Amino acid sequence: MLSIKDLHASVEGKEILKGLNLEVKKGEVHAIMGPNGSGKSTLASVLAGREDYEVTQGSVILDNQDLLDLEPHERAAEGLFLAFQYPVEIPGVSNINFLKTAINNIREYHGEEPMTAKDFLKLVKEKQKLVELSGQLASRSVNEGFSGGEKKRNEIFQMAMLNPKLAILDETDSGLDIDALRIVANGVNELRSKDNGFIVITHYQRLLDYIVPDVVHVLYKGKIVKSGPKELAMELEEKGYDWLKESELA
Amino acid sequence: MSNTTAISKKDAFIANFMKRPKADLSSNHQSIREEALQALTILDLPTSRDEYWKYTRLTSITKQEYHHIEVKLDALQDEWKVEGLEANLMVFANGYYQPHLSNIIDQNVSILTLDQARIEAYDVVDKHFDQYVNAQNEIFTALNTAFNHTGVFVHVSKNEVVEHPIHIIDVVQGESALVVPRNLFVVDQSAKAQIIHSIVSNGGEKAFVNGVSEIVVGENASVEYQMIQTIGDTNQQIQTTQVTQANNSKFTTGAFTFNGQLVRNNLNILVEGTGCETHLNGVYLLDGKMHVDNHSVVDHLMPHCESNENYKGVITDKATGVFNGKVFVRPDAQKINAFQSNQNILLSDDATINSKPELEIYADDVKCSHGSTTGQLNQEGLFYLESRGVKPQEARKLMINAFADEALSEVGVDTLKEKLEVMIADRCQQF
Ligand SMILES: Nc1ncnc2c1ncn2[C@@H]1O[C@H](COP(=O)(O)OP(=O)(O)O)[C@@H](O)[C@H]1O
Ligand SMILES: [Mg+2]
């Protein structure tokens, strides 16, 4: 479904991603781990189409569609979703209003009619329950005055509303207490299906107890240096990354 | 030499005002008129050397020739009205009253033309007319006082509440019309009124509206005055609003400016009473070469008052915004909370804002803050919205809308608030 080949990307003239390869098939969950500064958020930003990042080489294909040719909103319409590591607050823009616009813009992209108000509200109710987000929070300004945990739950709520083909979760677990972590993980597990895929970026093995990955990758200095089954995550938790650095140097 | 040309420029400008035959006035009002005429012999046209007019050049107004164009409107356009609002309607076209389009519902209040009021409510007019504005120092006020046509007179007596908002619609029509409306609103002790003032264009071109309104807010009274300016792209307006507040009164006002070649609003609020509450809001959405200048003064003379000022501008193309807000806190005015903010979003390199919030505090036990910000749309916010599938132009619209809508929080007439939200959203579409 998602195929990343030899991806090189730089920011402010500095190369961060240095030939990254990754294949995610339908129905799979891939975890990406790696030390701070290795390029995990950069990968997420490049996939979502953030402006400051320049792709110098390589390709990103999502279901036969070259994502790098598309604008951010077109990538979303093609089924890509990024849950931000640091969700922004947007005062005055209502969460619900903006989601309605997003859903209808995506439907328009596919030549579909806008969703009826009734169907939309039904969807909101259903998905709100999934992430245990109160109706009050859902209808407030986007992330404004939300706690860290509420912001992350709002990301998952939006993901549930948009029902993407491929979702990237960038450290959605960091800063969450165990209850919030369980809620976020539940949300993801409910949405998992044979038709979609997830890339879960995390520092901690504990999230992977709840969202069990099919493959674990280690990203180091802009490249995937090791991939393995879910047990790799536990090994990393135990040994850290140093042994990999040595083997990479070797 | 330069002196004589300056004088002749002024005289040529004033001659436009003199073209319209003067109404007969009572001796009292005639003498007010004479005094204003006298002041005009001394006052000069402002230049950019005058601090008060530093960022607004008036040649586009003063170099033109104007006419007094009497019109009878056939009908009101829907977009001039507030949908779903039952209002007391007072309609004027080029300053001429349109009785067939006006409609007064509430009988417990006098809503008249100023001409009528000069006869029917002589005592109230006599007591308040021209008692608050400064025709001696301000040429455009003097011009209005000397040459005003008619306008709206509202008198709400003690303890009365005007159930339906009063909606004044000033229509500008024809080529180079000169319109000089004068309004007087007197709201007595413990009375309440909401006034909406729309200035609209019916295909008018190159008009100049030189308006003055005086608003008297009595003890414990509550007045809301909201002005909507959709004056048209080639028309110009200088609007002076002079307010005085007595003890424990509440005054709320807004200036919502959507177009106009040059618009200058002078809002002066004298808070003479203790325990008063004052809200000033504004939104200006400017493109092309529009120039909109909001000057405000809130003068706190007495203690235990609160004033809140919040103006928001979105400026693109080669348009210019000017904001100058002064808050005075006089020596006797202890325990004052005064808040003042002017925020601007510039969408193009050639867009300009001159923003100057000022506080002058002579009392020591006060809480005051003021600030001005100028920036672009938040790029992180835009990317966030777009990454969720929102089209770039929709994302911009959502963000601009959200920014401007914040200045609508004090609009008390729900249907008006909805109208303004729609107007702002429609206007943002063009940015
Ligand atoms: N916008 C940016 N401007 C400059 N440098 C950046 C920017 N974003 C990321 N970087 C740099 O790229 C490297 C990788 O960062 P990042 O992708 O955030 O790592 P991770 O998410 O794995 O911790 C770091 O050295 C970081 O300083
Ligand atoms: Mg990161």
Coordinates of N, CA, C and O in Angstrom, one line a residue, chain B residues 85-224:
Chain B
L85 N -34.7 40.1 11.6 CA -34.8 41.1 12.7 C -36.0 42.0 12.5 O -36.1 42.7 11.4
E86 N -36.8 42.1 13.4 CA -37.9 43.1 13.4 C -37.3 44.4 14.1 O -37.0 44.4 15.2
A87 N -37.2 45.4 13.3 CA -36.6 46.6 13.8 C -37.4 47.9 13.5 O -38.3 47.9 12.6
N88 N -37.1 48.9 14.3 CA -37.6 50.2 14.0 C -36.7 50.8 12.9 O -35.5 50.9 13.1
L89 N -37.3 51.0 11.7 CA -36.4 51.3 10.5 C -36.5 52.8 10.3 O -37.5 53.4 10.2
M90 N -35.3 53.4 10.1 CA -35.2 54.8 9.6 C -34.3 54.8 8.4 O -33.1 54.5 8.5
V91 N -34.8 55.2 7.3 CA -34.1 55.1 6.0 C -33.9 56.5 5.4 O -34.8 57.3 5.4
F92 N -32.6 56.7 5.0 CA -32.2 58.0 4.4 C -31.5 57.7 3.1 O -30.8 56.7 3.0
A93 N -31.7 58.5 2.1 CA -30.9 58.4 0.8 C -30.2 59.7 0.6 O -30.9 60.7 0.5
N94 N -28.9 59.7 0.5 CA -28.1 60.9 0.3 C -28.5 61.9 1.4 O -28.4 63.2 1.1
G95 N -28.9 61.5 2.5 CA -29.3 62.4 3.6 C -30.7 62.8 3.6 O -31.2 63.5 4.5
Y96 N -31.5 62.4 2.6 CA -32.9 62.7 2.5 C -33.7 61.6 3.1 O -33.6 60.4 2.7
Y97 N -34.6 62.0 4.0 CA -35.5 61.0 4.7 C -36.4 60.3 3.7 O -36.9 60.9 2.8
Q98 N -36.5 59.0 3.9 CA -37.4 58.1 3.0 C -38.5 57.6 3.9 O -38.5 56.4 4.4
P99 N -39.6 58.4 4.1 CA -40.6 58.0 5.0 C -41.4 56.7 4.6 O -41.7 55.9 5.4
H100 N -41.5 56.5 3.2 CA -42.2 55.4 2.7 C -41.5 54.1 3.0 O -42.1 53.0 2.9
L101 N -40.2 54.1 3.3 CA -39.4 52.9 3.6 C -39.1 52.7 5.1 O -38.6 51.7 5.5
S102 N -39.4 53.8 5.8 CA -39.2 53.8 7.2 C -40.4 53.2 8.0 O -41.5 53.2 7.5
N103 N -40.1 52.7 9.2 CA -41.2 52.0 9.9 C -40.9 52.0 11.4 O -39.9 51.4 11.8
I104 N -41.7 52.7 12.2 CA -41.5 52.7 13.6 C -42.5 51.7 14.3 O -43.7 51.9 14.1
I105 N -42.0 50.8 15.0 CA -42.9 49.8 15.7 C -43.1 50.2 17.1 O -44.2 50.1 17.6
D106 N -42.1 50.6 17.8 CA -42.2 50.9 19.3 C -42.7 52.3 19.5 O -42.1 53.3 19.1
Q107 N -43.8 52.4 20.3 CA -44.4 53.7 20.5 C -44.0 54.3 21.8 O -44.4 55.5 22.1
N108 N -43.3 53.6 22.6 CA -42.9 54.1 23.9 C -41.6 55.0 23.9 O -41.0 55.3 24.9
V109 N -41.2 55.3 22.6 CA -39.9 56.0 22.5 C -40.1 56.9 21.3 O -40.9 56.7 20.4
S110 N -39.4 58.1 21.3 CA -39.6 58.9 20.1 C -38.4 58.7 19.2 O -37.2 58.9 19.6
I111 N -38.7 58.2 18.0 CA -37.8 58.0 16.9 C -38.2 58.9 15.8 O -39.3 58.7 15.2
L112 N -37.5 60.0 15.6 CA -37.9 61.0 14.6 C -36.8 61.4 13.7 O -35.6 61.1 14.0
T113 N -37.1 62.2 12.7 CA -36.0 62.8 12.0 C -35.5 64.0 12.9 O -36.4 64.5 13.7
L114 N -34.3 64.4 12.7 CA -33.8 65.5 13.5 C -34.7 66.8 13.2 O -34.9 67.6 14.1
D115 N -35.1 66.9 12.0 CA -35.9 68.1 11.6 C -37.2 68.1 12.4 O -37.6 69.1 12.9
Q116 N -37.9 66.9 12.4 CA -39.1 66.8 13.2 C -38.9 67.1 14.6 O -39.6 67.8 15.3
A117 N -37.8 66.5 15.1 CA -37.5 66.7 16.6 C -37.2 68.1 16.9 O -37.5 68.5 18.1
R118 N -36.7 68.9 16.0 CA -36.4 70.3 16.3 C -37.7 71.0 16.6 O -37.7 72.0 17.3
I119 N -38.8 70.4 16.1 CA -40.1 71.0 16.4 C -40.8 70.2 17.6 O -41.2 70.8 18.6
E120 N -40.9 68.9 17.4 CA -41.7 68.1 18.3 C -41.0 67.8 19.6 O -41.7 67.5 20.6
A121 N -39.7 67.7 19.6 CA -39.0 67.4 20.9 C -38.0 68.5 21.1 O -36.9 68.3 21.5
Y122 N -38.5 69.7 21.0 CA -37.6 70.9 21.0 C -36.8 71.0 22.3 O -35.6 71.2 22.2
D123 N -37.4 70.7 23.4 CA -36.7 70.8 24.7 C -35.5 69.8 24.8 O -34.4 70.2 25.2
V124 N -35.7 68.6 24.3 CA -34.6 67.6 24.4 C -33.5 68.0 23.4 O -32.3 67.9 23.8
V125 N -33.9 68.3 22.2 CA -32.9 68.7 21.2 C -32.1 69.9 21.8 O -30.9 69.9 21.7
D126 N -32.8 70.8 22.3 CA -32.2 72.1 22.8 C -31.2 71.8 23.9 O -30.1 72.4 24.0
K127 N -31.5 70.8 24.7 CA -30.7 70.5 25.9 C -29.4 69.8 25.4 O -28.3 70.0 26.0
H128 N -29.5 69.0 24.4 CA -28.4 68.1 24.1 C -27.7 68.4 22.7 O -26.5 68.0 22.6
F129 N -28.4 68.9 21.8 CA -27.8 69.1 20.5 C -26.5 69.9 20.5 O -26.5 71.0 21.1
D130 N -25.5 69.4 19.9 CA -24.2 70.1 19.8 C -23.5 70.4 21.2 O -22.6 71.2 21.3
Q131 N -24.0 69.7 22.2 CA -23.4 70.0 23.5 C -22.2 69.1 23.8 O -21.4 69.3 24.8
Y132 N -21.9 68.1 23.0 CA -20.9 67.1 23.3 C -19.7 67.2 22.2 O -18.6 66.9 22.6
V133 N -20.1 67.4 21.0 CA -19.0 67.4 20.0 C -18.2 68.7 20.0 O -18.6 69.7 20.7
N134 N -17.1 68.7 19.3 CA -16.2 69.9 19.4 C -16.1 70.5 18.0 O -15.2 70.2 17.2
A135 N -17.1 71.4 17.7 CA -17.1 72.0 16.4 C -16.1 73.2 16.3 O -15.7 73.6 15.2
Q136 N -15.6 73.6 17.5 CA -14.6 74.7 17.4 C -13.3 74.3 17.0 O -12.5 75.1 16.5
N137 N -12.9 73.0 17.2 CA -11.6 72.5 16.9 C -11.4 71.6 15.8 O -10.4 71.3 15.3
E138 N -12.6 71.1 15.3 CA -12.5 70.0 14.4 C -13.3 70.4 13.1 O -14.5 70.6 13.2
I139 N -12.6 70.5 12.0 CA -13.3 71.1 10.8 C -14.4 70.3 10.3 O -15.5 70.8 9.9
F140 N -14.3 69.0 10.4 CA -15.4 68.2 9.8 C -16.6 68.2 10.7 O -17.7 68.1 10.2
T141 N -16.4 68.3 12.0 CA -17.5 68.4 12.9 C -18.1 69.8 12.7 O -19.4 69.9 12.7
A142 N -17.3 70.8 12.5 CA -17.9 72.2 12.3 C -18.7 72.2 11.0 O -19.8 72.8 10.9
L143 N -18.2 71.5 10.0 CA -18.9 71.4 8.7 C -20.3 70.7 8.9 O -21.3 71.2 8.3
N144 N -20.2 69.7 9.7 CA -21.5 69.0 9.9 C -22.5 69.9 10.7 O -23.7 70.0 10.4
T145 N -22.0 70.5 11.7 CA -22.8 71.4 12.6 C -23.4 72.5 11.7 O -24.5 72.9 11.9
A146 N -22.6 73.1 10.9 CA -23.0 74.2 10.1 C -23.9 73.8 9.0 O -24.9 74.6 8.6
F147 N -23.7 72.7 8.4 CA -24.5 72.3 7.2 C -25.3 71.0 7.2 O -25.7 70.5 6.2
N148 N -25.4 70.4 8.4 CA -26.0 69.1 8.5 C -27.4 69.1 7.8 O -28.1 70.1 7.9
H149 N -27.7 68.0 7.2 CA -29.1 67.8 6.7 C -29.9 67.4 7.9 O -29.6 67.9 9.0
T150 N -30.7 66.4 7.7 CA -31.4 65.9 8.9 C -30.6 64.7 9.3 O -29.4 64.5 9.0
G151 N -31.3 63.8 10.1 CA -30.7 62.6 10.6 C -31.7 62.0 11.5 O -32.9 62.3 11.5
V152 N -31.2 61.1 12.4 CA -32.1 60.4 13.3 C -32.0 61.0 14.7 O -30.9 61.3 15.3
F153 N -33.2 61.2 15.3 CA -33.3 61.6 16.7 C -34.0 60.5 17.5 O -35.0 60.0 17.0
V154 N -33.3 60.1 18.5 CA -33.9 59.0 19.4 C -34.0 59.6 20.8 O -32.9 60.1 21.3
H155 N -35.1 59.5 21.4 CA -35.2 59.8 22.8 C -35.9 58.7 23.6 O -37.1 58.4 23.3
V156 N -35.2 58.0 24.5 CA -35.8 57.0 25.3 C -35.9 57.6 26.7 O -34.9 57.9 27.3
S157 N -37.1 57.7 27.2 CA -37.3 58.3 28.5 C -37.0 57.4 29.6 O -36.8 56.1 29.4
K158 N -36.9 57.9 30.8 CA -36.5 57.2 32.0 C -37.3 55.8 32.1 O -38.5 55.8 31.9
N159 N -36.5 54.8 32.4 CA -37.0 53.4 32.6 C -37.6 52.8 31.4 O -38.1 51.6 31.5
E160 N -37.6 53.4 30.3 CA -38.2 52.8 29.1 C -37.2 51.9 28.4 O -36.0 52.2 28.4
V161 N -37.7 50.8 27.8 CA -36.8 49.9 27.0 C -37.3 49.9 25.6 O -38.5 49.7 25.4
V162 N -36.4 50.1 24.6 CA -36.8 50.0 23.2 C -36.8 48.5 22.9 O -35.7 47.9 22.9
E163 N -38.0 48.0 22.7 CA -38.1 46.5 22.5 C -37.3 46.0 21.3 O -36.6 45.1 21.3
H164 N -37.6 46.7 20.2 CA -36.9 46.3 18.9 C -35.8 47.3 18.6 O -35.9 48.5 18.8
P165 N -34.7 46.7 18.1 CA -33.5 47.5 17.8 C -33.9 48.6 16.8 O -34.9 48.4 16.0
I166 N -33.3 49.7 16.8 CA -33.5 50.8 15.9 C -32.4 50.7 14.8 O -31.2 50.6 15.0
H167 N -32.9 50.5 13.5 CA -32.0 50.3 12.4 C -32.0 51.5 11.5 O -33.0 51.8 10.9
I168 N -30.9 52.2 11.5 CA -30.8 53.3 10.6 C -30.0 52.9 9.3 O -29.0 52.3 9.4
I169 N -30.6 53.2 8.2 CA -29.9 52.8 6.9 C -29.7 54.1 6.1 O -30.6 54.8 5.7
D170 N -28.4 54.4 6.0 CA -28.0 55.6 5.2 C -27.5 55.1 3.8 O -26.5 54.4 3.7
V171 N -28.3 55.4 2.8 CA -28.0 55.0 1.4 C -27.3 56.1 0.7 O -27.7 57.2 0.7
V172 N -26.2 55.7 0.0 CA -25.5 56.7 -0.9 C -25.8 56.3 -2.3 O -25.6 55.1 -2.7
Q173 N -26.1 57.3 -3.1 CA -26.5 57.0 -4.5 C -26.1 58.1 -5.4 O -25.9 59.3 -5.0
G174 N -25.9 57.8 -6.7 CA -25.6 58.8 -7.7 C -24.1 59.1 -7.8 O -23.3 58.4 -7.2
E175 N -23.8 60.2 -8.5 CA -22.4 60.6 -8.7 C -22.0 61.8 -7.8 O -22.6 62.8 -7.9
S176 N -20.9 61.6 -7.0 CA -20.4 62.7 -6.2 C -21.4 63.3 -5.3 O -21.5 64.6 -5.2
A177 N -22.2 62.5 -4.6 CA -23.1 63.1 -3.6 C -22.4 63.5 -2.4 O -21.4 62.9 -1.9
L178 N -22.9 64.6 -1.8 CA -22.4 65.1 -0.5 C -23.5 64.8 0.5 O -24.6 65.3 0.3
V179 N -23.1 64.1 1.5 CA -24.1 63.6 2.5 C -23.7 64.1 3.9 O -22.6 63.7 4.3
V180 N -24.5 64.8 4.6 CA -24.1 65.3 5.9 C -25.1 65.0 7.0 O -25.9 65.8 7.4
P181 N -25.1 63.7 7.4 CA -26.2 63.3 8.4 C -25.8 63.7 9.8 O -24.6 63.6 10.1
R182 N -26.8 64.0 10.6 CA -26.5 64.3 12.0 C -27.5 63.6 12.8 O -28.7 63.7 12.6
N183 N -27.0 62.8 13.8 CA -27.9 62.0 14.6 C -27.7 62.4 16.1 O -26.6 62.8 16.5
L184 N -28.8 62.3 16.8 CA -28.8 62.6 18.3 C -29.5 61.5 19.0 O -30.7 61.3 18.7
F185 N -28.9 60.7 19.8 CA -29.5 59.7 20.6 C -29.4 60.0 22.1 O -28.3 60.2 22.6
V186 N -30.6 60.2 22.7 CA -30.6 60.5 24.1 C -31.3 59.4 24.9 O -32.5 59.1 24.6
V187 N -30.6 58.7 25.7 CA -31.2 57.5 26.4 C -31.1 57.9 27.9 O -30.0 58.0 28.5
D188 N -32.3 58.1 28.5 CA -32.4 58.6 29.9 C -32.1 57.6 30.9 O -31.9 56.4 30.6
Q189 N -32.2 58.0 32.2 CA -31.9 57.1 33.3 C -32.6 55.8 33.2 O -33.8 55.7 32.9
S190 N -31.8 54.7 33.4 CA -32.3 53.3 33.5 C -33.1 52.9 32.2 O -33.9 52.0 32.3
A191 N -32.8 53.6 31.1 CA -33.5 53.2 29.9 C -32.5 52.4 29.0 O -31.3 52.3 29.4
K192 N -33.0 51.8 28.0 CA -32.2 50.8 27.2 C -32.5 50.9 25.7 O -33.7 51.0 25.3
A193 N -31.5 51.0 24.9 CA -31.7 51.0 23.5 C -30.6 50.3 22.7 O -29.4 50.4 23.1
Q194 N -30.9 49.7 21.6 CA -29.9 49.1 20.7 C -30.1 49.7 19.3 O -31.2 49.8 18.8
I195 N -29.0 50.2 18.8 CA -29.1 51.0 17.5 C -28.1 50.4 16.6 O -26.9 50.1 16.9
I196 N -28.6 50.1 15.4 CA -27.7 49.6 14.3 C -27.7 50.6 13.2 O -28.7 51.2 12.8
H197 N -26.5 51.0 12.8 CA -26.4 52.0 11.8 C -25.6 51.5 10.6 O -24.4 51.2 10.6
S198 N -26.4 51.3 9.5 CA -25.7 50.8 8.2 C -25.5 51.9 7.3 O -26.4 52.8 7.0
I199 N -24.3 52.0 6.7 CA -24.1 53.0 5.6 C -23.8 52.1 4.4 O -22.8 51.3 4.3
V200 N -24.7 52.3 3.4 CA -24.6 51.4 2.2 C -24.6 52.2 0.9 O -24.9 53.4 0.9
S201 N -24.2 51.6 -0.1 CA -24.2 52.2 -1.4 C -25.2 51.6 -2.4 O -25.2 50.4 -2.4
N202 N -25.9 52.4 -3.0 CA -26.8 51.9 -4.1 C -26.3 52.4 -5.4 O -26.8 53.3 -6.1
G203 N -25.1 51.8 -5.8 CA -24.5 52.2 -7.0 C -23.9 53.6 -6.9 O -23.6 54.2 -7.9
G204 N -23.7 54.2 -5.7 CA -23.2 55.5 -5.6 C -21.7 55.5 -5.9 O -21.0 54.5 -5.7
E205 N -21.2 56.6 -6.5 CA -19.8 56.7 -6.9 C -19.3 58.1 -6.3 O -20.0 59.1 -6.4
K206 N -18.1 58.0 -5.8 CA -17.4 59.2 -5.4 C -18.1 60.1 -4.4 O -18.0 61.4 -4.5
A207 N -18.9 59.5 -3.6 CA -19.7 60.3 -2.6 C -18.8 60.6 -1.4 O -17.8 59.9 -1.2
F208 N -19.2 61.6 -0.7 CA -18.5 61.9 0.6 C -19.6 62.0 1.7 O -20.5 62.9 1.6
V209 N -19.5 61.2 2.7 CA -20.4 61.2 3.8 C -19.7 61.9 5.0 O -18.6 61.3 5.4
N210 N -20.1 63.0 5.5 CA -19.5 63.6 6.6 C -20.5 63.6 7.8 O -21.3 64.5 8.0
G211 N -20.5 62.5 8.5 CA -21.5 62.2 9.6 C -21.1 62.5 11.0 O -19.9 62.4 11.3
V212 N -22.0 63.0 11.8 CA -21.8 63.2 13.2 C -22.9 62.6 14.0 O -24.1 62.8 13.6
S213 N -22.6 61.8 15.0 CA -23.6 61.3 15.9 C -23.3 61.7 17.4 O -22.1 61.6 17.7
E214 N -24.3 62.1 18.1 CA -24.0 62.4 19.5 C -24.9 61.4 20.3 O -26.1 61.2 20.0
I215 N -24.3 60.8 21.3 CA -25.0 59.7 22.1 C -24.9 60.1 23.5 O -23.8 60.2 24.1
V216 N -26.0 60.2 24.2 CA -26.1 60.5 25.6 C -26.6 59.3 26.4 O -27.7 58.9 26.2
V217 N -25.7 58.7 27.2 CA -26.1 57.5 27.9 C -26.3 58.0 29.4 O -25.4 58.3 30.1
G218 N -27.6 57.9 29.8 CA -28.0 58.4 31.1 C -27.6 57.5 32.2 O -27.0 56.4 32.0
E219 N -27.8 57.9 33.5 CA -27.5 57.1 34.6 C -28.1 55.7 34.5 O -29.3 55.6 34.3
N220 N -27.3 54.7 34.8 CA -27.8 53.3 34.8 C -28.5 52.9 33.5 O -29.2 51.9 33.4
A221 N -28.2 53.6 32.4 CA -28.8 53.3 31.1 C -27.8 52.3 30.4 O -26.7 52.2 30.7
S222 N -28.4 51.7 29.4 CA -27.6 50.8 28.5 C -27.8 51.1 27.1 O -29.0 51.1 26.6
V223 N -26.8 51.4 26.4 CA -26.9 51.7 24.9 C -25.9 50.8 24.1 O -24.7 50.7 24.5
E224 N -26.4 50.2 23.1 CA -25.5 49.5 22.1 C -25.7 50.2 20.8 O -26.8 50.4 20.3

